[in-house]
Amino acid sequence: MHAEHPTTAVRTREPGTEGCATAVAHPNIALIKYWGKRDERLVLPRTDSLSLTLDVFPTTTRVRLAPGALHDEVTFGGVPAQGEARRRIIAFLELVRERAGLPHRAVVDTENTVPTGAGLASSASGFAALAVAASAAYGLGLDPTALSRLARRGSGSASRSIFGGFAIWHAGRDSDPDPDLGSYAQPVPAGDLDPALVVAVVDAGPKSVSSREAMRRTVDTSPLYRSWAASSEDDLADMQRALLRADLDAVGEIAERNALGMHATMLAARPAVRYLSPATLTVLDSVLQLRRDGVPAYATMDAGPNVKVLCRRTDAHQVAGAVRAAAPGGSVHIAGPGQGAHLLDEAP
Ligand code: DP6
């Protein structure tokens, strides 16, 4: 990790300032994917994963306790949250209340700058920001590891957005005395890499199948799942070594094969889950062409058609230009390593 990018920026609040807190968190992109749970309730994954937290698309969440209120009030940019999104946030608040031993309902307002539901990890930044803001508002006083475990209960990938830069999320083991304690993220040591991720949004609409449902279906029905999970373990070990020696080509190659393997498991699910669109494949072709032209660039895709291209920061504009030309209808953003989730000072 380049020295100028802090890996963690979680601060705990001074005692006596509970009641209201605002936190900001950024999405992370997995270079070794999380795909498949072994425990749905505790959100325990089947495999370890590793990601880079970005410096774009922050989510800002404010939590204010409302003693005496009968219900939680949840809004996205001031608009009342609905359906599954609202249900998941309220379930998360219940967990925090149980831990805090406080009955108070809360007013939660979230500002998302990432297109929600487009496979760009808005749930990662969303639940990381909510974990940090809610635990401060309810006075839980958690350290970063405990915040990571808590964020995991909202959305698995959120466990990694608690930390800046590269982070590994340990799956933990069923033999752990308390399986909840064994599954958390932490920063990963990396050499002096200076990476960029060029994010090609080819379709910002909501996805046809939620990642939650898609990973469940993959684990239950895909004959390729087990072999991908086994090879992902090897990918992770290779990735950690590649990061330590700051070998961008190796990091990119491993990330690309891990992501393509994950999508192969989904394509083999019954019925198949196919997030990759014609525009995705056109962008993937442009990445191959960049490599043929001598520019190190490697693609990864999540639960959606959008493509994130890992490259050197010095090549980012050239990569962005190539990707933009390949998918002219979309938008392209250049991201670098970002900070972990942290509290913002409240206006007096
Ligand atoms: C493809 O963290 O959104 O982005 O735990 O069910 O909320 P839940 O899933 P989520 O899944 C992210 C999957 C992924 C890969 C990754 O980020 O590792």
Short mmCIF file of C-alpha atoms and ligand atoms in Angstrom, two decimals:
data_model
loop_
_atom_site.label_atom_id
_atom_site.label_comp_id
_atom_site.label_asym_id
_atom_site.label_seq_id
_atom_site.Cartn_x
_atom_site.Cartn_y
_atom_site.Cartn_z
CA MET A 1 0.00 0.00 0.00
CA HIS A 2 1.29 3.40 -0.89
CA ALA A 3 2.19 5.35 2.24
CA GLU A 4 -0.11 8.26 1.46
CA HIS A 5 -3.23 6.07 1.66
CA PRO A 6 -4.22 5.46 5.28
CA THR A 7 -5.54 1.94 5.89
CA THR A 8 -7.94 2.73 8.71
CA ALA A 9 -9.73 5.83 9.78
CA VAL A 10 -12.16 4.52 12.37
CA ARG A 11 -12.44 6.73 15.43
CA THR A 12 -14.47 5.96 18.44
CA ARG A 13 -16.60 8.71 19.86
CA GLU A 14 -15.91 10.44 23.15
CA PRO A 15 -18.12 9.11 25.94
CA GLY A 16 -21.19 11.24 26.50
CA THR A 17 -21.71 12.18 22.85
CA GLU A 18 -23.97 9.24 22.02
CA GLY A 19 -27.37 9.84 20.53
CA CYS A 20 -26.45 11.17 17.12
CA ALA A 21 -23.62 10.27 14.76
CA THR A 22 -22.74 10.61 11.09
CA ALA A 23 -20.36 8.29 9.28
CA VAL A 24 -18.94 8.04 5.80
CA ALA A 25 -17.81 4.87 4.05
CA HIS A 26 -16.67 3.93 0.55
CA PRO A 27 -17.38 0.89 -1.59
CA ASN A 28 -14.75 -1.79 -2.00
CA ILE A 29 -14.07 -3.97 -5.01
CA ALA A 30 -13.11 -7.56 -4.33
CA LEU A 31 -10.01 -8.84 -6.11
CA ILE A 32 -10.68 -12.25 -4.55
CA LYS A 33 -14.45 -12.59 -4.44
CA TYR A 34 -16.89 -13.41 -1.70
CA TRP A 35 -19.51 -15.62 -3.31
CA GLY A 36 -21.45 -18.02 -1.11
CA LYS A 37 -22.50 -18.13 2.53
CA ARG A 38 -22.26 -20.99 4.97
CA ASP A 39 -24.57 -19.27 7.46
CA GLU A 40 -27.24 -16.90 6.16
CA ARG A 41 -28.24 -15.46 9.53
CA LEU A 42 -24.73 -14.61 10.73
CA VAL A 43 -23.56 -13.82 7.16
CA LEU A 44 -20.61 -16.19 7.38
CA PRO A 45 -18.94 -16.75 4.02
CA ARG A 46 -17.65 -20.02 2.59
CA THR A 47 -14.34 -18.50 1.47
CA ASP A 48 -11.94 -15.72 2.44
CA SER A 49 -12.00 -12.65 0.20
CA LEU A 50 -9.76 -9.65 -0.43
CA SER A 51 -10.63 -6.19 -1.68
CA LEU A 52 -9.55 -2.64 -2.38
CA THR A 53 -11.57 0.15 -0.78
CA LEU A 54 -12.12 2.99 -3.24
CA ASP A 55 -11.97 6.78 -2.93
CA VAL A 56 -15.15 7.36 -5.01
CA PHE A 57 -18.90 6.93 -4.44
CA PRO A 58 -19.05 7.57 -0.67
CA THR A 59 -22.12 6.80 1.39
CA THR A 60 -22.89 9.17 4.27
CA THR A 61 -25.26 7.97 6.97
CA ARG A 62 -26.65 9.85 9.95
CA VAL A 63 -28.25 7.99 12.85
CA ARG A 64 -30.18 9.89 15.52
CA LEU A 65 -31.84 8.14 18.44
CA ALA A 66 -35.52 8.95 18.81
CA PRO A 67 -36.52 7.99 22.35
CA GLY A 68 -40.28 7.59 22.53
CA ALA A 69 -40.76 7.00 18.78
CA LEU A 70 -42.71 3.85 17.89
CA HIS A 71 -40.90 3.07 14.64
CA ASP A 72 -37.55 3.60 12.98
CA GLU A 73 -37.56 6.23 10.25
CA VAL A 74 -35.29 5.32 7.34
CA THR A 75 -34.70 7.58 4.33
CA PHE A 76 -32.38 7.58 1.32
CA GLY A 77 -31.60 11.18 0.43
CA GLY A 78 -34.71 12.22 2.32
CA VAL A 79 -36.99 9.74 0.50
CA PRO A 80 -38.54 7.02 2.72
CA ALA A 81 -36.85 3.65 2.17
CA GLN A 82 -39.09 0.81 1.01
CA GLY A 83 -39.22 -2.96 0.85
CA GLU A 84 -36.15 -5.13 1.27
CA ALA A 85 -33.71 -2.21 1.72
CA ARG A 86 -35.78 -0.85 4.61
CA ARG A 87 -36.23 -4.30 6.13
CA ARG A 88 -32.49 -4.97 6.14
CA ILE A 89 -31.66 -1.63 7.78
CA ILE A 90 -34.26 -2.13 10.50
CA ALA A 91 -33.03 -5.69 11.16
CA PHE A 92 -29.54 -4.23 11.52
CA LEU A 93 -30.75 -1.57 13.97
CA GLU A 94 -32.42 -4.36 16.01
CA LEU A 95 -29.07 -6.05 16.31
CA VAL A 96 -27.41 -2.84 17.48
CA ARG A 97 -30.22 -2.19 19.99
CA GLU A 98 -29.92 -5.69 21.37
CA ARG A 99 -26.17 -5.23 21.88
CA ALA A 100 -26.61 -1.77 23.40
CA GLY A 101 -29.47 -2.86 25.65
CA LEU A 102 -31.35 0.25 24.50
CA PRO A 103 -34.90 0.16 23.16
CA HIS A 104 -34.86 3.53 21.35
CA ARG A 105 -35.94 3.68 17.71
CA ALA A 106 -33.79 5.76 15.37
CA VAL A 107 -33.97 8.19 12.49
CA VAL A 108 -31.56 7.07 9.77
CA ASP A 109 -30.79 9.12 6.70
CA THR A 110 -28.42 7.88 4.01
CA GLU A 111 -26.93 9.73 1.06
CA ASN A 112 -25.63 7.31 -1.55
CA THR A 113 -23.50 8.53 -4.43
CA VAL A 114 -23.15 5.13 -6.08
CA PRO A 115 -25.95 3.84 -8.31
CA THR A 116 -27.83 1.50 -5.95
CA GLY A 117 -28.20 -2.15 -6.98
CA ALA A 118 -25.91 -1.97 -10.00
CA GLY A 119 -23.26 -4.37 -8.75
CA LEU A 120 -21.15 -1.48 -7.50
CA ALA A 121 -21.21 -2.49 -3.87
CA SER A 122 -23.58 0.17 -2.50
CA SER A 123 -24.47 -2.33 0.24
CA ALA A 124 -20.79 -2.45 1.27
CA SER A 125 -20.45 1.30 1.79
CA GLY A 126 -24.04 1.46 3.08
CA PHE A 127 -23.72 -1.05 5.90
CA ALA A 128 -20.17 0.03 6.78
CA ALA A 129 -21.40 3.62 7.25
CA LEU A 130 -24.47 2.41 9.14
CA ALA A 131 -22.38 0.18 11.42
CA VAL A 132 -20.05 3.04 12.34
CA ALA A 133 -22.83 5.64 12.78
CA ALA A 134 -25.28 3.36 14.62
CA SER A 135 -22.69 1.88 16.98
CA ALA A 136 -21.58 5.42 17.90
CA ALA A 137 -25.14 6.72 18.29
CA TYR A 138 -26.06 3.76 20.53
CA GLY A 139 -22.75 4.11 22.44
CA LEU A 140 -21.35 0.65 21.65
CA GLY A 141 -17.71 1.84 21.54
CA LEU A 142 -16.50 -0.86 19.13
CA ASP A 143 -12.96 -1.26 17.81
CA PRO A 144 -12.42 -1.66 14.03
CA THR A 145 -12.45 -5.47 14.18
CA ALA A 146 -15.75 -5.49 16.07
CA LEU A 147 -17.15 -2.88 13.64
CA SER A 148 -16.14 -5.14 10.77
CA ARG A 149 -18.01 -8.09 12.31
CA LEU A 150 -21.03 -5.89 12.90
CA ALA A 151 -21.03 -4.45 9.35
CA ARG A 152 -20.82 -8.05 8.05
CA ARG A 153 -24.25 -8.77 9.55
CA GLY A 154 -25.75 -6.10 7.27
CA SER A 155 -23.96 -7.18 4.11
CA GLY A 156 -20.93 -9.45 3.90
CA SER A 157 -18.83 -7.17 1.73
CA ALA A 158 -19.42 -4.27 4.17
CA SER A 159 -17.03 -5.95 6.62
CA ARG A 160 -14.18 -4.95 4.28
CA SER A 161 -15.23 -1.29 3.82
CA ILE A 162 -14.49 -0.62 7.50
CA PHE A 163 -10.85 -0.56 6.39
CA GLY A 164 -9.10 1.54 3.79
CA GLY A 165 -6.84 0.22 1.05
CA PHE A 166 -6.50 -3.55 0.71
CA ALA A 167 -8.45 -5.66 3.20
CA ILE A 168 -8.90 -9.37 3.71
CA TRP A 169 -12.12 -10.78 5.14
CA HIS A 170 -11.47 -14.00 7.03
CA ALA A 171 -14.28 -16.49 6.55
CA GLY A 172 -13.60 -18.09 9.95
CA ARG A 173 -14.40 -21.72 10.69
CA ASP A 174 -17.40 -23.63 11.94
CA SER A 175 -15.09 -25.10 14.58
CA ASP A 176 -14.48 -21.60 16.03
CA PRO A 177 -15.89 -21.50 19.57
CA ASP A 178 -17.98 -18.51 18.50
CA PRO A 179 -18.29 -18.44 14.67
CA ASP A 180 -19.35 -14.78 14.73
CA LEU A 181 -16.02 -13.79 16.29
CA GLY A 182 -13.95 -15.66 13.70
CA SER A 183 -15.23 -13.77 10.66
CA TYR A 184 -13.94 -10.21 10.23
CA ALA A 185 -11.80 -8.12 7.91
CA GLN A 186 -8.42 -6.57 8.51
CA PRO A 187 -5.92 -4.52 6.46
CA VAL A 188 -3.57 -6.48 4.21
CA PRO A 189 0.11 -5.67 3.98
CA ALA A 190 1.03 -4.61 0.47
CA GLY A 191 4.15 -3.27 -1.17
CA ASP A 192 4.43 0.08 -2.85
CA LEU A 193 1.63 -0.38 -5.38
CA ASP A 194 0.00 2.69 -6.85
CA PRO A 195 -3.10 1.21 -8.44
CA ALA A 196 -6.15 2.75 -10.04
CA LEU A 197 -9.48 1.10 -10.67
CA VAL A 198 -11.28 2.42 -13.71
CA VAL A 199 -14.98 1.82 -13.17
CA ALA A 200 -16.99 1.39 -16.37
CA VAL A 201 -20.68 1.74 -15.60
CA VAL A 202 -22.31 0.19 -18.66
CA ASP A 203 -25.72 -0.09 -17.01
CA ALA A 204 -26.68 1.73 -13.79
CA GLY A 205 -30.12 0.13 -13.55
CA PRO A 206 -31.07 -2.29 -10.77
CA LYS A 207 -29.97 -5.90 -11.27
CA SER A 208 -32.36 -8.64 -12.31
CA VAL A 209 -31.36 -11.03 -9.49
CA SER A 210 -30.04 -9.77 -6.13
CA SER A 211 -26.53 -10.91 -5.26
CA ARG A 212 -27.96 -12.49 -2.13
CA GLU A 213 -30.32 -14.71 -4.15
CA ALA A 214 -27.73 -15.35 -6.87
CA MET A 215 -25.07 -16.57 -4.46
CA ARG A 216 -27.59 -18.80 -2.69
CA ARG A 217 -28.66 -20.34 -5.99
CA THR A 218 -25.03 -20.82 -7.05
CA VAL A 219 -24.07 -22.64 -3.85
CA ASP A 220 -27.18 -24.81 -3.99
CA THR A 221 -27.17 -25.76 -7.66
CA SER A 222 -23.92 -24.98 -9.50
CA PRO A 223 -21.72 -28.02 -10.14
CA LEU A 224 -18.78 -25.62 -10.58
CA TYR A 225 -19.11 -23.93 -7.20
CA ARG A 226 -16.94 -26.25 -5.11
CA SER A 227 -14.03 -26.21 -7.53
CA TRP A 228 -14.11 -22.41 -7.73
CA ALA A 229 -14.14 -22.15 -3.92
CA ALA A 230 -11.12 -24.48 -3.73
CA SER A 231 -9.21 -22.55 -6.40
CA SER A 232 -10.13 -19.28 -4.72
CA GLU A 233 -8.08 -20.38 -1.69
CA ASP A 234 -5.03 -20.75 -3.95
CA ASP A 235 -5.85 -17.42 -5.62
CA LEU A 236 -5.89 -15.73 -2.23
CA ALA A 237 -2.47 -17.06 -1.24
CA ASP A 238 -1.06 -16.04 -4.64
CA MET A 239 -2.70 -12.63 -4.32
CA GLN A 240 -1.19 -11.92 -0.91
CA ARG A 241 2.28 -12.73 -2.23
CA ALA A 242 1.71 -10.59 -5.34
CA LEU A 243 0.58 -7.64 -3.19
CA LEU A 244 3.64 -7.90 -0.96
CA ARG A 245 5.96 -7.70 -3.94
CA ALA A 246 3.80 -4.94 -5.47
CA ASP A 247 3.46 -6.96 -8.67
CA LEU A 248 0.55 -5.27 -10.45
CA ASP A 249 0.52 -7.76 -13.34
CA ALA A 250 0.21 -10.71 -11.01
CA VAL A 251 -2.40 -8.94 -8.85
CA GLY A 252 -4.42 -8.19 -11.99
CA GLU A 253 -4.11 -11.67 -13.50
CA ILE A 254 -5.21 -13.33 -10.26
CA ALA A 255 -8.11 -10.90 -9.78
CA GLU A 256 -9.31 -11.40 -13.35
CA ARG A 257 -9.22 -15.22 -13.21
CA ASN A 258 -10.94 -15.23 -9.80
CA ALA A 259 -13.78 -13.00 -11.08
CA LEU A 260 -14.24 -14.93 -14.34
CA GLY A 261 -14.33 -18.15 -12.30
CA MET A 262 -17.02 -16.68 -10.03
CA HIS A 263 -19.13 -15.76 -13.07
CA ALA A 264 -18.60 -19.27 -14.46
CA THR A 265 -20.10 -20.72 -11.27
CA MET A 266 -23.18 -18.53 -11.77
CA LEU A 267 -23.54 -19.41 -15.44
CA ALA A 268 -23.63 -23.06 -14.39
CA ALA A 269 -26.29 -22.45 -11.70
CA ARG A 270 -29.81 -23.76 -12.35
CA PRO A 271 -31.40 -21.61 -13.55
CA ALA A 272 -28.32 -19.70 -14.72
CA VAL A 273 -27.48 -16.26 -13.37
CA ARG A 274 -25.94 -14.10 -16.06
CA TYR A 275 -24.93 -10.60 -15.09
CA LEU A 276 -22.52 -10.05 -17.98
CA SER A 277 -24.12 -8.15 -20.86
CA PRO A 278 -22.96 -7.54 -24.44
CA ALA A 279 -21.52 -4.19 -23.25
CA THR A 280 -19.57 -6.02 -20.52
CA LEU A 281 -17.96 -8.26 -23.13
CA THR A 282 -17.10 -5.29 -25.35
CA VAL A 283 -15.31 -3.66 -22.39
CA LEU A 284 -13.52 -6.95 -21.65
CA ASP A 285 -12.32 -7.01 -25.26
CA SER A 286 -10.97 -3.48 -24.88
CA VAL A 287 -9.04 -4.59 -21.79
CA LEU A 288 -7.49 -7.45 -23.76
CA GLN A 289 -6.55 -5.00 -26.50
CA LEU A 290 -4.91 -2.69 -23.94
CA ARG A 291 -2.77 -5.61 -22.77
CA ARG A 292 -1.83 -6.46 -26.37
CA ASP A 293 -0.77 -2.82 -26.71
CA GLY A 294 1.50 -3.19 -23.68
CA VAL A 295 -0.70 -1.48 -21.06
CA PRO A 296 -1.17 -3.62 -17.93
CA ALA A 297 -4.95 -3.62 -17.38
CA TYR A 298 -7.09 -6.36 -15.80
CA ALA A 299 -10.83 -6.64 -15.37
CA THR A 300 -13.10 -7.69 -12.54
CA MET A 301 -16.90 -7.82 -12.40
CA ASP A 302 -19.33 -8.25 -9.52
CA ALA A 303 -23.05 -8.96 -9.38
CA GLY A 304 -23.82 -6.74 -12.35
CA PRO A 305 -22.69 -5.92 -15.89
CA ASN A 306 -20.24 -3.16 -14.91
CA VAL A 307 -16.51 -3.63 -15.25
CA LYS A 308 -13.72 -2.41 -12.98
CA VAL A 309 -10.30 -2.29 -14.58
CA LEU A 310 -7.20 -2.48 -12.42
CA CYS A 311 -4.22 -0.61 -13.84
CA ARG A 312 -1.34 1.66 -12.90
CA ARG A 313 -2.42 5.09 -11.77
CA THR A 314 -0.20 6.58 -14.48
CA ASP A 315 -2.12 4.60 -17.13
CA ALA A 316 -5.59 5.36 -15.74
CA HIS A 317 -6.54 8.06 -18.25
CA GLN A 318 -5.48 5.94 -21.22
CA VAL A 319 -7.41 2.97 -19.82
CA ALA A 320 -10.46 5.16 -19.17
CA GLY A 321 -10.32 6.43 -22.77
CA ALA A 322 -10.17 2.90 -24.20
CA VAL A 323 -13.02 1.70 -22.01
CA ARG A 324 -15.15 4.77 -22.81
CA ALA A 325 -14.66 4.19 -26.54
CA ALA A 326 -15.72 0.55 -26.07
CA ALA A 327 -18.93 1.39 -24.18
CA PRO A 328 -19.93 4.87 -25.41
CA GLY A 329 -23.34 4.90 -23.70
CA GLY A 330 -21.96 4.42 -20.20
CA SER A 331 -19.95 6.46 -17.72
CA VAL A 332 -16.36 5.93 -16.65
CA HIS A 333 -14.83 6.86 -13.29
CA ILE A 334 -11.24 6.70 -12.13
CA ALA A 335 -10.82 5.52 -8.53
CA GLY A 336 -7.83 5.03 -6.29
CA PRO A 337 -7.40 3.46 -2.87
CA GLY A 338 -9.70 5.11 -0.33
CA GLN A 339 -10.08 5.44 3.42
CA GLY A 340 -11.88 3.17 5.82
CA ALA A 341 -15.27 4.04 7.29
CA HIS A 342 -15.12 6.86 9.81
CA LEU A 343 -17.23 9.22 11.85
CA LEU A 344 -17.71 12.79 10.74
CA ASP A 345 -17.71 15.55 13.28
CA GLU A 346 -21.25 16.73 13.95
CA ALA A 347 -21.95 20.37 13.27
CA PRO A 348 -22.31 22.09 16.67
C1 DP6 B 1 -20.04 -10.14 -6.12
O1 DP6 B 1 -21.91 -8.37 0.21
O2 DP6 B 1 -23.66 -7.70 -1.48
O3 DP6 B 1 -19.71 -8.16 -4.88
O4 DP6 B 1 -23.70 -10.52 2.10
O5 DP6 B 1 -25.67 -11.11 0.72
O6 DP6 B 1 -25.25 -8.71 1.34
P1 DP6 B 1 -24.64 -10.07 1.03
O7 DP6 B 1 -23.82 -9.93 -0.32
P2 DP6 B 1 -22.87 -8.77 -0.85
O8 DP6 B 1 -22.11 -9.61 -1.99
C2 DP6 B 1 -21.06 -9.10 -2.71
C3 DP6 B 1 -20.65 -10.07 -3.73
C4 DP6 B 1 -19.67 -9.56 -4.76
C5 DP6 B 1 -18.25 -10.03 -4.45
C6 DP6 B 1 -17.55 -9.32 -3.31
O9 DP6 B 1 -17.78 -8.13 -3.05
O10 DP6 B 1 -16.70 -9.99 -2.70
#
